[in-house]
Coordinates of C-alpha atoms and ligand atoms in Angstrom, one line a residue:
X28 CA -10.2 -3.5 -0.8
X29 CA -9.4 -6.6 -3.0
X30 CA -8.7 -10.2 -2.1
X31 CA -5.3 -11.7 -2.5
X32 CA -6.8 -13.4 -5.2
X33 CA -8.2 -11.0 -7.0
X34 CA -5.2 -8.8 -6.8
X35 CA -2.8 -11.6 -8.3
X36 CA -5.3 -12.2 -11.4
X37 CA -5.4 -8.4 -11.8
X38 CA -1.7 -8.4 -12.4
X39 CA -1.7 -11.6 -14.0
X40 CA -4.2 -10.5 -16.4
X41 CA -2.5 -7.3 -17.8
X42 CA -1.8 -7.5 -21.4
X43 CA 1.7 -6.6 -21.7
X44 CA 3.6 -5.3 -24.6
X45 CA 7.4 -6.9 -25.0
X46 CA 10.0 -6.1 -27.5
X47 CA 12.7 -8.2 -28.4
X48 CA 16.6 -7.8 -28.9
X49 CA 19.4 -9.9 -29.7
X50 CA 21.5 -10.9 -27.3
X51 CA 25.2 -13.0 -27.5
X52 CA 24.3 -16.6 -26.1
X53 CA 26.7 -16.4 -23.5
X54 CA 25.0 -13.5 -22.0
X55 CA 21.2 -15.4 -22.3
X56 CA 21.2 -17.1 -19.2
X57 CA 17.5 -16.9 -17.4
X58 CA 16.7 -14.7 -20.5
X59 CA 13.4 -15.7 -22.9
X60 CA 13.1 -16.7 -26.4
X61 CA 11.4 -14.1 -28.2
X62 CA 11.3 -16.9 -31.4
X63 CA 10.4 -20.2 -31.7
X64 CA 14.4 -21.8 -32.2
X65 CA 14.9 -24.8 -35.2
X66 CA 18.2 -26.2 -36.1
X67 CA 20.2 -25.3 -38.2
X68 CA 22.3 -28.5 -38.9
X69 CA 21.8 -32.4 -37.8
X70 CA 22.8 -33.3 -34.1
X71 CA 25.4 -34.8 -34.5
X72 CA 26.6 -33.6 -37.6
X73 CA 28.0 -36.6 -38.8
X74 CA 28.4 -40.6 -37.5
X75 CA 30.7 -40.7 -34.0
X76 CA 32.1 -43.0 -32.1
X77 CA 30.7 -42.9 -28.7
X78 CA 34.0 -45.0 -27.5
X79 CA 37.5 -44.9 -27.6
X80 CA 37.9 -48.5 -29.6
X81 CA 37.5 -49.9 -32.8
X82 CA 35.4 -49.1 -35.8
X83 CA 34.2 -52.6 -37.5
X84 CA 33.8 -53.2 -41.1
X85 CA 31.3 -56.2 -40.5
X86 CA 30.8 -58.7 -37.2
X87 CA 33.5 -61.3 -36.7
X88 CA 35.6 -62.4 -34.5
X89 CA 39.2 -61.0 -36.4
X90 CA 39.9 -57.9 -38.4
X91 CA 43.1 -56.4 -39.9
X92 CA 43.4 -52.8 -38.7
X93 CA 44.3 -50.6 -41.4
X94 CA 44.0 -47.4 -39.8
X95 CA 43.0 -44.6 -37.1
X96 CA 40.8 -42.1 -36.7
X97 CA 41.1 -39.6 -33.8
X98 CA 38.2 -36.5 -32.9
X99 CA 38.7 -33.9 -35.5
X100 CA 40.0 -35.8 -38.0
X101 CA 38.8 -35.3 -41.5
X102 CA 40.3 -38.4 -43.1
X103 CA 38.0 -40.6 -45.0
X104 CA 38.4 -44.3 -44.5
X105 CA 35.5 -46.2 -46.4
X106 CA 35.8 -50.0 -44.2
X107 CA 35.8 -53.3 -46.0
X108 CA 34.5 -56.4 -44.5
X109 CA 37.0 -57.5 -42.0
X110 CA 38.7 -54.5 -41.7
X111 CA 39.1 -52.5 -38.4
X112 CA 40.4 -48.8 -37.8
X113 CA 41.4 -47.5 -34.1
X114 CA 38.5 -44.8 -33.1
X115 CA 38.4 -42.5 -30.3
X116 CA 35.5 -40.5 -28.9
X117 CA 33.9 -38.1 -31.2
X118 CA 35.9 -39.1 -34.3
X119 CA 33.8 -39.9 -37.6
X120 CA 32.9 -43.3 -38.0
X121 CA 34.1 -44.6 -41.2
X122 CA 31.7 -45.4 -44.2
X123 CA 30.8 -49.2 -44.0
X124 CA 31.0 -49.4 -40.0
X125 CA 29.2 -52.1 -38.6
X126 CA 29.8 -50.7 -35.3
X127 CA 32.3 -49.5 -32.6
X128 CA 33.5 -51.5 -30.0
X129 CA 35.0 -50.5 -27.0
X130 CA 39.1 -51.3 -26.4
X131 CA 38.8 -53.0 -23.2
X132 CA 36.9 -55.7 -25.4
X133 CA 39.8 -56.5 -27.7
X134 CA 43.1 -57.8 -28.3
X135 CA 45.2 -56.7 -30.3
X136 CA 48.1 -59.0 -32.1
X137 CA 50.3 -57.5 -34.1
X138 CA 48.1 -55.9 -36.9
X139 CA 45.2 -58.5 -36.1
X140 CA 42.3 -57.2 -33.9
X141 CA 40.7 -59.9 -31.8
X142 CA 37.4 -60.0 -30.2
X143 CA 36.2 -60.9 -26.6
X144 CA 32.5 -60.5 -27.5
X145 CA 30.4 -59.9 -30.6
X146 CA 28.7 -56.6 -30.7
X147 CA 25.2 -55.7 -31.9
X148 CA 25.2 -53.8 -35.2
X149 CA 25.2 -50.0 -34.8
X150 CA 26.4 -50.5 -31.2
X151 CA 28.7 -47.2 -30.0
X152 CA 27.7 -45.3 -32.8
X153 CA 25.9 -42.1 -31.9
X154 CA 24.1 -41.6 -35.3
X155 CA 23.9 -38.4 -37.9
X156 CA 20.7 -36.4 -36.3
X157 CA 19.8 -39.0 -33.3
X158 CA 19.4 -36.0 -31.4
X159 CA 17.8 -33.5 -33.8
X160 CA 17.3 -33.3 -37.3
X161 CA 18.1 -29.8 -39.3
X162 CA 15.1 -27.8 -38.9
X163 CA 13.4 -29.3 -36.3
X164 CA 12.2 -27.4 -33.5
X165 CA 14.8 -26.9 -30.7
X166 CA 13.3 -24.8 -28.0
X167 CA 9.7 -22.9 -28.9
X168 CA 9.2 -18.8 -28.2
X169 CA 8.9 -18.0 -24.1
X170 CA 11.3 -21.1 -23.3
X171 CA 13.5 -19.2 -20.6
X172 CA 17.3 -20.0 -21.6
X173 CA 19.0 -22.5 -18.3
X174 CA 22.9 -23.5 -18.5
X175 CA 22.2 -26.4 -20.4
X176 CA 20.2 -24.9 -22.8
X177 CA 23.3 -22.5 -23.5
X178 CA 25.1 -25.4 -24.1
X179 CA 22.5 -27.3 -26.4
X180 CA 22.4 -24.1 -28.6
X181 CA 26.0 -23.4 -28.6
X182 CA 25.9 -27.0 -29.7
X183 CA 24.6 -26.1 -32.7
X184 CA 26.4 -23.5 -33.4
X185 CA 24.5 -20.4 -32.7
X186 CA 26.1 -17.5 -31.1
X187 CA 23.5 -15.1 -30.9
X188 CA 20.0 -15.3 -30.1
X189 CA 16.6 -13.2 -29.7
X190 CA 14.9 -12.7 -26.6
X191 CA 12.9 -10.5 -24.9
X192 CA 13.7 -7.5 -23.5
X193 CA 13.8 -7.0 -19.5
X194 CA 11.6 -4.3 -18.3
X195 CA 13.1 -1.2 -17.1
X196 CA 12.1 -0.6 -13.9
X197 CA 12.8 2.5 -11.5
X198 CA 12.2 3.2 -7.3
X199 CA 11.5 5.7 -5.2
X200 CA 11.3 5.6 -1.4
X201 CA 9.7 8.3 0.5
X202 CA 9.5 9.6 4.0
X203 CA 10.6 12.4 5.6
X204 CA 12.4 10.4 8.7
X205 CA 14.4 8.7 6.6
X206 CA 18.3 8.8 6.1
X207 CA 20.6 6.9 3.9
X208 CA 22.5 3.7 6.3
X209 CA 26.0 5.8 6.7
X210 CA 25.2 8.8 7.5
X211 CA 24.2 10.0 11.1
X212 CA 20.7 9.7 12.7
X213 CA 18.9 13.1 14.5
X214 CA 16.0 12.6 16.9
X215 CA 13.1 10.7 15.2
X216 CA 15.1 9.5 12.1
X217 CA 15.3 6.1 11.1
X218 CA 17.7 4.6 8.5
X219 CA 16.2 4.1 4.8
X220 CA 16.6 0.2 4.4
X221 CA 13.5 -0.6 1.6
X222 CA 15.7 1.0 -1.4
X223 CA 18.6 -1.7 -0.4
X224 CA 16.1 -4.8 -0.1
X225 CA 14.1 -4.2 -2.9
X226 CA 17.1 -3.8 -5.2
X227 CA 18.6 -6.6 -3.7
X228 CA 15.7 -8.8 -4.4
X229 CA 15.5 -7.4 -8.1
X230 CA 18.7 -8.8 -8.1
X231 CA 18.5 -12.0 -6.7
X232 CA 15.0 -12.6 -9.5
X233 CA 17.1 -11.3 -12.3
X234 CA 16.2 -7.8 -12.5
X235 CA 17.5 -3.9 -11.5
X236 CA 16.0 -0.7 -11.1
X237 CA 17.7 1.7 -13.8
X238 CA 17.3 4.9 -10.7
X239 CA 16.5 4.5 -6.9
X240 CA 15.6 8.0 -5.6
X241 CA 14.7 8.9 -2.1
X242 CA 12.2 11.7 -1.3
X243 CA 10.6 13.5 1.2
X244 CA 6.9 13.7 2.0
X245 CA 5.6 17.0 0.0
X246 CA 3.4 16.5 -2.3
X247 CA 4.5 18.0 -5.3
X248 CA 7.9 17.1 -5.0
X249 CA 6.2 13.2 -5.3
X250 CA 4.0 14.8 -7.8
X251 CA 7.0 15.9 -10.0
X252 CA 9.1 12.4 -8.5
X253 CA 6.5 10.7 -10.5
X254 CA 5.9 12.2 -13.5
X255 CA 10.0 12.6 -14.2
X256 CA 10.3 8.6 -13.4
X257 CA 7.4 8.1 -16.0
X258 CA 9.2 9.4 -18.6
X259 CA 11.2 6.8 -18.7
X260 CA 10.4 3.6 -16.6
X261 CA 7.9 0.4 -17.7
X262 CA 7.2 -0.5 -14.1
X263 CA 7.5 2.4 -11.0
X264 CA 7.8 0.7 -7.6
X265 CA 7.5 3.1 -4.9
X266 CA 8.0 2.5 -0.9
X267 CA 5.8 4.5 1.9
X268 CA 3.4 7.1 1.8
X269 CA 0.5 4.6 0.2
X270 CA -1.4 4.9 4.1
X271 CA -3.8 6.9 5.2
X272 CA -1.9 9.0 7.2
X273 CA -1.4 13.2 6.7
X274 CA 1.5 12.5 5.0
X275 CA 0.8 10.3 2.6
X276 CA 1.0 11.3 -0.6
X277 CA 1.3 9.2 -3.2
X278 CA -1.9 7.9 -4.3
X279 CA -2.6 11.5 -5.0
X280 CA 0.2 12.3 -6.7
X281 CA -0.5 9.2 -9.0
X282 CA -3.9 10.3 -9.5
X283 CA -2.9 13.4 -10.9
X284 CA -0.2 11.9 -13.2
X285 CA -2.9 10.0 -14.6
X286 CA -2.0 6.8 -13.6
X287 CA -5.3 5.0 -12.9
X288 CA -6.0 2.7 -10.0
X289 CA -6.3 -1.1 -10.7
X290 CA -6.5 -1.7 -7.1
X291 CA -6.0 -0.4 -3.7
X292 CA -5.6 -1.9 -0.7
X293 CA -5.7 -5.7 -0.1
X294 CA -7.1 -8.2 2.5
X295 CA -4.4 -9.4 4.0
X296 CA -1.6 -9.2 7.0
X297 CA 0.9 -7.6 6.4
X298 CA 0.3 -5.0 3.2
X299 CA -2.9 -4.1 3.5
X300 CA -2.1 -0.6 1.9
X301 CA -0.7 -1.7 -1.4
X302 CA -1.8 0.2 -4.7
X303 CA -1.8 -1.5 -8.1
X304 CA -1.9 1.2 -11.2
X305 CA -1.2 1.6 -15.2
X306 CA -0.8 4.2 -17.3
X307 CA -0.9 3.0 -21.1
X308 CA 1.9 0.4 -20.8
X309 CA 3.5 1.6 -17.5
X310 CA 2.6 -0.1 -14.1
X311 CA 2.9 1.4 -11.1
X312 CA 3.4 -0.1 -7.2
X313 CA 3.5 1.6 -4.6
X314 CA 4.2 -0.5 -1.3
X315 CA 3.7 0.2 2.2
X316 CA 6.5 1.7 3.7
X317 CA 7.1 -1.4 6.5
X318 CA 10.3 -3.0 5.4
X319 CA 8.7 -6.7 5.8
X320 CA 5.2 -5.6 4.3
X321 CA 7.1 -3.9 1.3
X322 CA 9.3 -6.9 1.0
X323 CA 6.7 -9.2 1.2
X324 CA 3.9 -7.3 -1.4
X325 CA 7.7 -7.5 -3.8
X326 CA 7.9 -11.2 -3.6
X327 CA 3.9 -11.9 -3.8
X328 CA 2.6 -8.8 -6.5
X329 CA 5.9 -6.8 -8.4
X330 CA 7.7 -10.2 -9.3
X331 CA 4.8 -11.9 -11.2
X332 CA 3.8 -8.7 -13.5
X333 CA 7.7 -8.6 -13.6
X334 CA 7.9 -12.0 -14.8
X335 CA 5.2 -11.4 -17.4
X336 CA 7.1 -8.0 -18.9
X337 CA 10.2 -10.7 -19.6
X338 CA 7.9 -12.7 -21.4
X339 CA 7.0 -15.3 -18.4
X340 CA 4.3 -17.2 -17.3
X341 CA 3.9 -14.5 -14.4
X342 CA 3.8 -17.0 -11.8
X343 CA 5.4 -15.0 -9.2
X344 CA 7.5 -17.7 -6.5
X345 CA 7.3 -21.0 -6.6
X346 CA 4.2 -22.4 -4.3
X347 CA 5.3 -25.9 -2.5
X348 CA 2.3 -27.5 0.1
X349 CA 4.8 -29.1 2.7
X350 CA 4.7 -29.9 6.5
X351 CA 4.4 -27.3 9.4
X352 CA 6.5 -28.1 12.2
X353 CA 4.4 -26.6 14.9
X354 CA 0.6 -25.5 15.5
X355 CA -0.3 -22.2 14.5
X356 CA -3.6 -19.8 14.7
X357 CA -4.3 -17.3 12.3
X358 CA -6.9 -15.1 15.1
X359 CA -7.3 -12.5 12.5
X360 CA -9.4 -11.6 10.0
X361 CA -7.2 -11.7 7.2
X362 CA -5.3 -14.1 5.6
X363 CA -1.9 -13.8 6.5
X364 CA 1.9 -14.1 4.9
X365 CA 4.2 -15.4 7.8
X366 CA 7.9 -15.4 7.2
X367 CA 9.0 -18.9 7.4
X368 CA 11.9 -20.8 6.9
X369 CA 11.5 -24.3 5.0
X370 CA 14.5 -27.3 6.2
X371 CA 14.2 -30.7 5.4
X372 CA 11.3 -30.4 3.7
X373 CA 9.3 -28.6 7.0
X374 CA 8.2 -25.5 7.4
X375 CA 9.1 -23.3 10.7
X376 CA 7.3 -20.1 11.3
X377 CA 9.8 -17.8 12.7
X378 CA 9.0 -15.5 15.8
X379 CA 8.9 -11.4 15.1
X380 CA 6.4 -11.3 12.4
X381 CA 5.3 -8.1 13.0
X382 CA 4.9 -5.8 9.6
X383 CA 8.1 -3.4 10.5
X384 CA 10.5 -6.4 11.5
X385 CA 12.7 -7.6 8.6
X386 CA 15.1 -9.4 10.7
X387 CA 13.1 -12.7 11.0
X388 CA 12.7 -12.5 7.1
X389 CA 16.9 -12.0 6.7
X390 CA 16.5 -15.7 8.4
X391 CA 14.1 -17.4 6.5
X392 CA 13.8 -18.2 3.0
X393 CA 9.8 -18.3 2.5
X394 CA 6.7 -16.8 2.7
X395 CA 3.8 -19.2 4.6
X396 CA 0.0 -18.4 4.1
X397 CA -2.4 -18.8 6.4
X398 CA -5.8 -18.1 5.7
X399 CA -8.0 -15.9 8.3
X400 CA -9.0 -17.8 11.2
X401 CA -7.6 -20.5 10.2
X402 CA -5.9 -23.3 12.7
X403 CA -2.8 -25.4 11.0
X404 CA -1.9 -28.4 13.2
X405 CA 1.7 -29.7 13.4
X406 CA 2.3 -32.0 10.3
X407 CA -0.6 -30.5 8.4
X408 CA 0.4 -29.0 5.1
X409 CA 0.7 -25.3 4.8
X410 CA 0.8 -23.4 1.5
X411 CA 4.5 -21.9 1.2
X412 CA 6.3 -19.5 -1.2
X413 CA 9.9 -19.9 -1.5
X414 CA 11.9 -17.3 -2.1
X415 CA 15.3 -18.8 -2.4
Ligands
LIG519 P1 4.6 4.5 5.6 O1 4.1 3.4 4.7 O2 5.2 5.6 4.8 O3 3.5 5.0 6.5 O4 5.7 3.9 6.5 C1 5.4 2.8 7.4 C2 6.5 2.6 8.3 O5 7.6 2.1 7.5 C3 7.0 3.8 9.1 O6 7.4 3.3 10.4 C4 8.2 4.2 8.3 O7 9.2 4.9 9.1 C5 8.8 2.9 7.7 N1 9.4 3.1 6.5 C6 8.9 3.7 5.4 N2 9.8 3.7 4.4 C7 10.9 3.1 4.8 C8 12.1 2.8 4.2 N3 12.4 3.1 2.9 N4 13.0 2.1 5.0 C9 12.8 1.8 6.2 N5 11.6 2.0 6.8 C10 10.7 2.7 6.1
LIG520 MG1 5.9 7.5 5.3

């Protein structure tokens, strides 16, 4: 048996091996940068006018307008001393600009162009490269790609880039009493509902399982379950049969795929029985079969070794110390995961935490840890995990 602790930095400390692709930007959103990114061209390209106005040749008062220049053009207007052009936003400021300045600080008479104020040279000009020069370092490898930074390397013109691929993952749930949501239920059945939640939650963190097969519990048809989805899988997640119980197969089975053990069981409520293996660069979980407990170990042990197979950080959900709005006791001796739901900046621990009961999870939207025997007074921070 392993701490919590010690079970994360196992799985954080796997050295992972990640291949790249190239993917169209448009598609890269939440992907990683498999390359550190420099630009290929100046942002901006050229001299703008941050204003729909004037461009100045020199600061005065008056200037003749000789001219416009609207976004796109590719006119060349070199400006004099006392000579003005109309500009709009994003059009090339002329060569010998002093500065933009905006209409509503104008008058025009007739061809004259009068001004209400003076402004400072360089004033409404977004400058060649102000934002980046050509070569400079835009984003650096591992930078995972948000909407913005779509839009800052569509900017500069790329189209497609190269990031890391996603691992490909594959489930299998087992139990004998278990029977697809649809179909009909015989005495001592219960509907299969860890397939649907764990591929959901792949989902909702950016990932899919390429196959989700459902077996029964008989040992060599795990055994063989196994060793087909290792031909072909970087990370195995498996649901039930990881207990101690008769039935429980699949630590064995893993065993004698080769798959070797990185840890089994951990200290904590609920999840004790989860298993932790490798076999060269495949990993392998196999979660207890209690739709919270399975659900939970997901959130708090497969998403940070997912994380680090996209080329992440690994740090699994993000950890936020906020208020608790009423007392609780952790009796036990082992640190707990409570489902929780955090409004307003507080923290509520639901009712029904047992380890089968996922309903109290559908309604909250965190994770809070307690350690064992611990007692959290109201208003006291507790340590919570949000998951959406
Ligand atoms: P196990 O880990 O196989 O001993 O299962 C523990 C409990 O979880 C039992 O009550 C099972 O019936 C239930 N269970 C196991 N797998 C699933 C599943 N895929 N969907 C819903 N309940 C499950
Ligand atoms: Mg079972």
């Amino acid at each position: 048996m392993v701490e919590i602790k010690g079970a994360l930095e196992i799985i954080r400390s796997q050295r992972v091996h990640l291949d790249s692709e190239v993917v169209r930007l448009k598609d890269s959103l939440d992907r990683v940068l498999a390359e550190d990114l420099r630009a290929g061209c100046d942002l901006p390209g050229f001299n703008n006018s941050a204003m729909d106005g004037y461009a100045l040749g020199g600061l005065q008062q008056a200037y003749k307008i000789v001219g416009e220049v609207a976004a796109g053009d590719s006119q060349e207007f070199i400006l004099k001393k006392g000579e003005a052009v109309r500009i709009f936003t994003g059009a090339k400021v002329p060569e010998g600009s002093s500065a933009v300045i905006m209409q509503e600080k104008t008058e025009v008479k007739e061809n004259l162009l009068i001004l209400k104020e003076l402004p400072k040279e360089g004033q409404c000009i977004r400058k060649k490269g102000e934002e980046l020069n050509k070569d400079e370092l835009v984003f650096s490898k591992s930078y995972q790609i948000t909407a913005a930074g779509i839009g800052m390397l569509g900017s500069l013109g790329l189209h497609k880039i190269k990031v890391f691929k996603k691992p490909i993952i594959q489930l299998i749930t087992t139990g004998n009493e278990l029977v697809a949501p649809g179909e009909s239920l015989q005495a001592g059945q219960i509907y299969e509902s860890n397939s649907g939640a764990i591929e959901a939650a792949l989902k909702s963190k950016g990932f899919s399982s390429s196959a989700s097969i459902q077996m029964e519990d008989d040992f060599e048809l795990i055994k063989t379950g196994i060793s087909e989805a290792l031909e072909n899988t970087q990370v195995l997640i498996l649901s039930g049969g990881i207990s101690v119980g008769d039935y429980d197969f699949v630590k064995q089975a893993l065993e004698d795929n080769g798959v070797e053990e990185l840890f089994y069981k951990v200290k904590q409520k609920p999840g004790k029985p989860l298993y932790f293996g490798r076999k060269g660069n495949q990993f392998v979980f196999a979660l207890p079969g209690n739709p919270a407990s399975s659900l939970s170990c997901f959130y708090i042990y497969v998403l940070p070794l997912l994380q680090k197979l996209s080329g992440l950080p690994g740090k699994g959900l993000l950890e936020l110390n906020l208020p608790v709005s009423k007392d609780f006791e952790n009796k036990g001796d082992r640190p707990v995961f409570l489902k929780a739901n955090i409004d307003n900046n507080w923290v509520e621990i639901l009712n029904a935490q047992g380890s089968s009961m996922i309903g109290s999870m559908a309604k909250g939207n965190a994770l809070a840890h307690v350690e064992a025997f611990e007692k959290i007074e109201k208003g006291s921070l507790i340590k919570t995990l949000l998951i959406s």
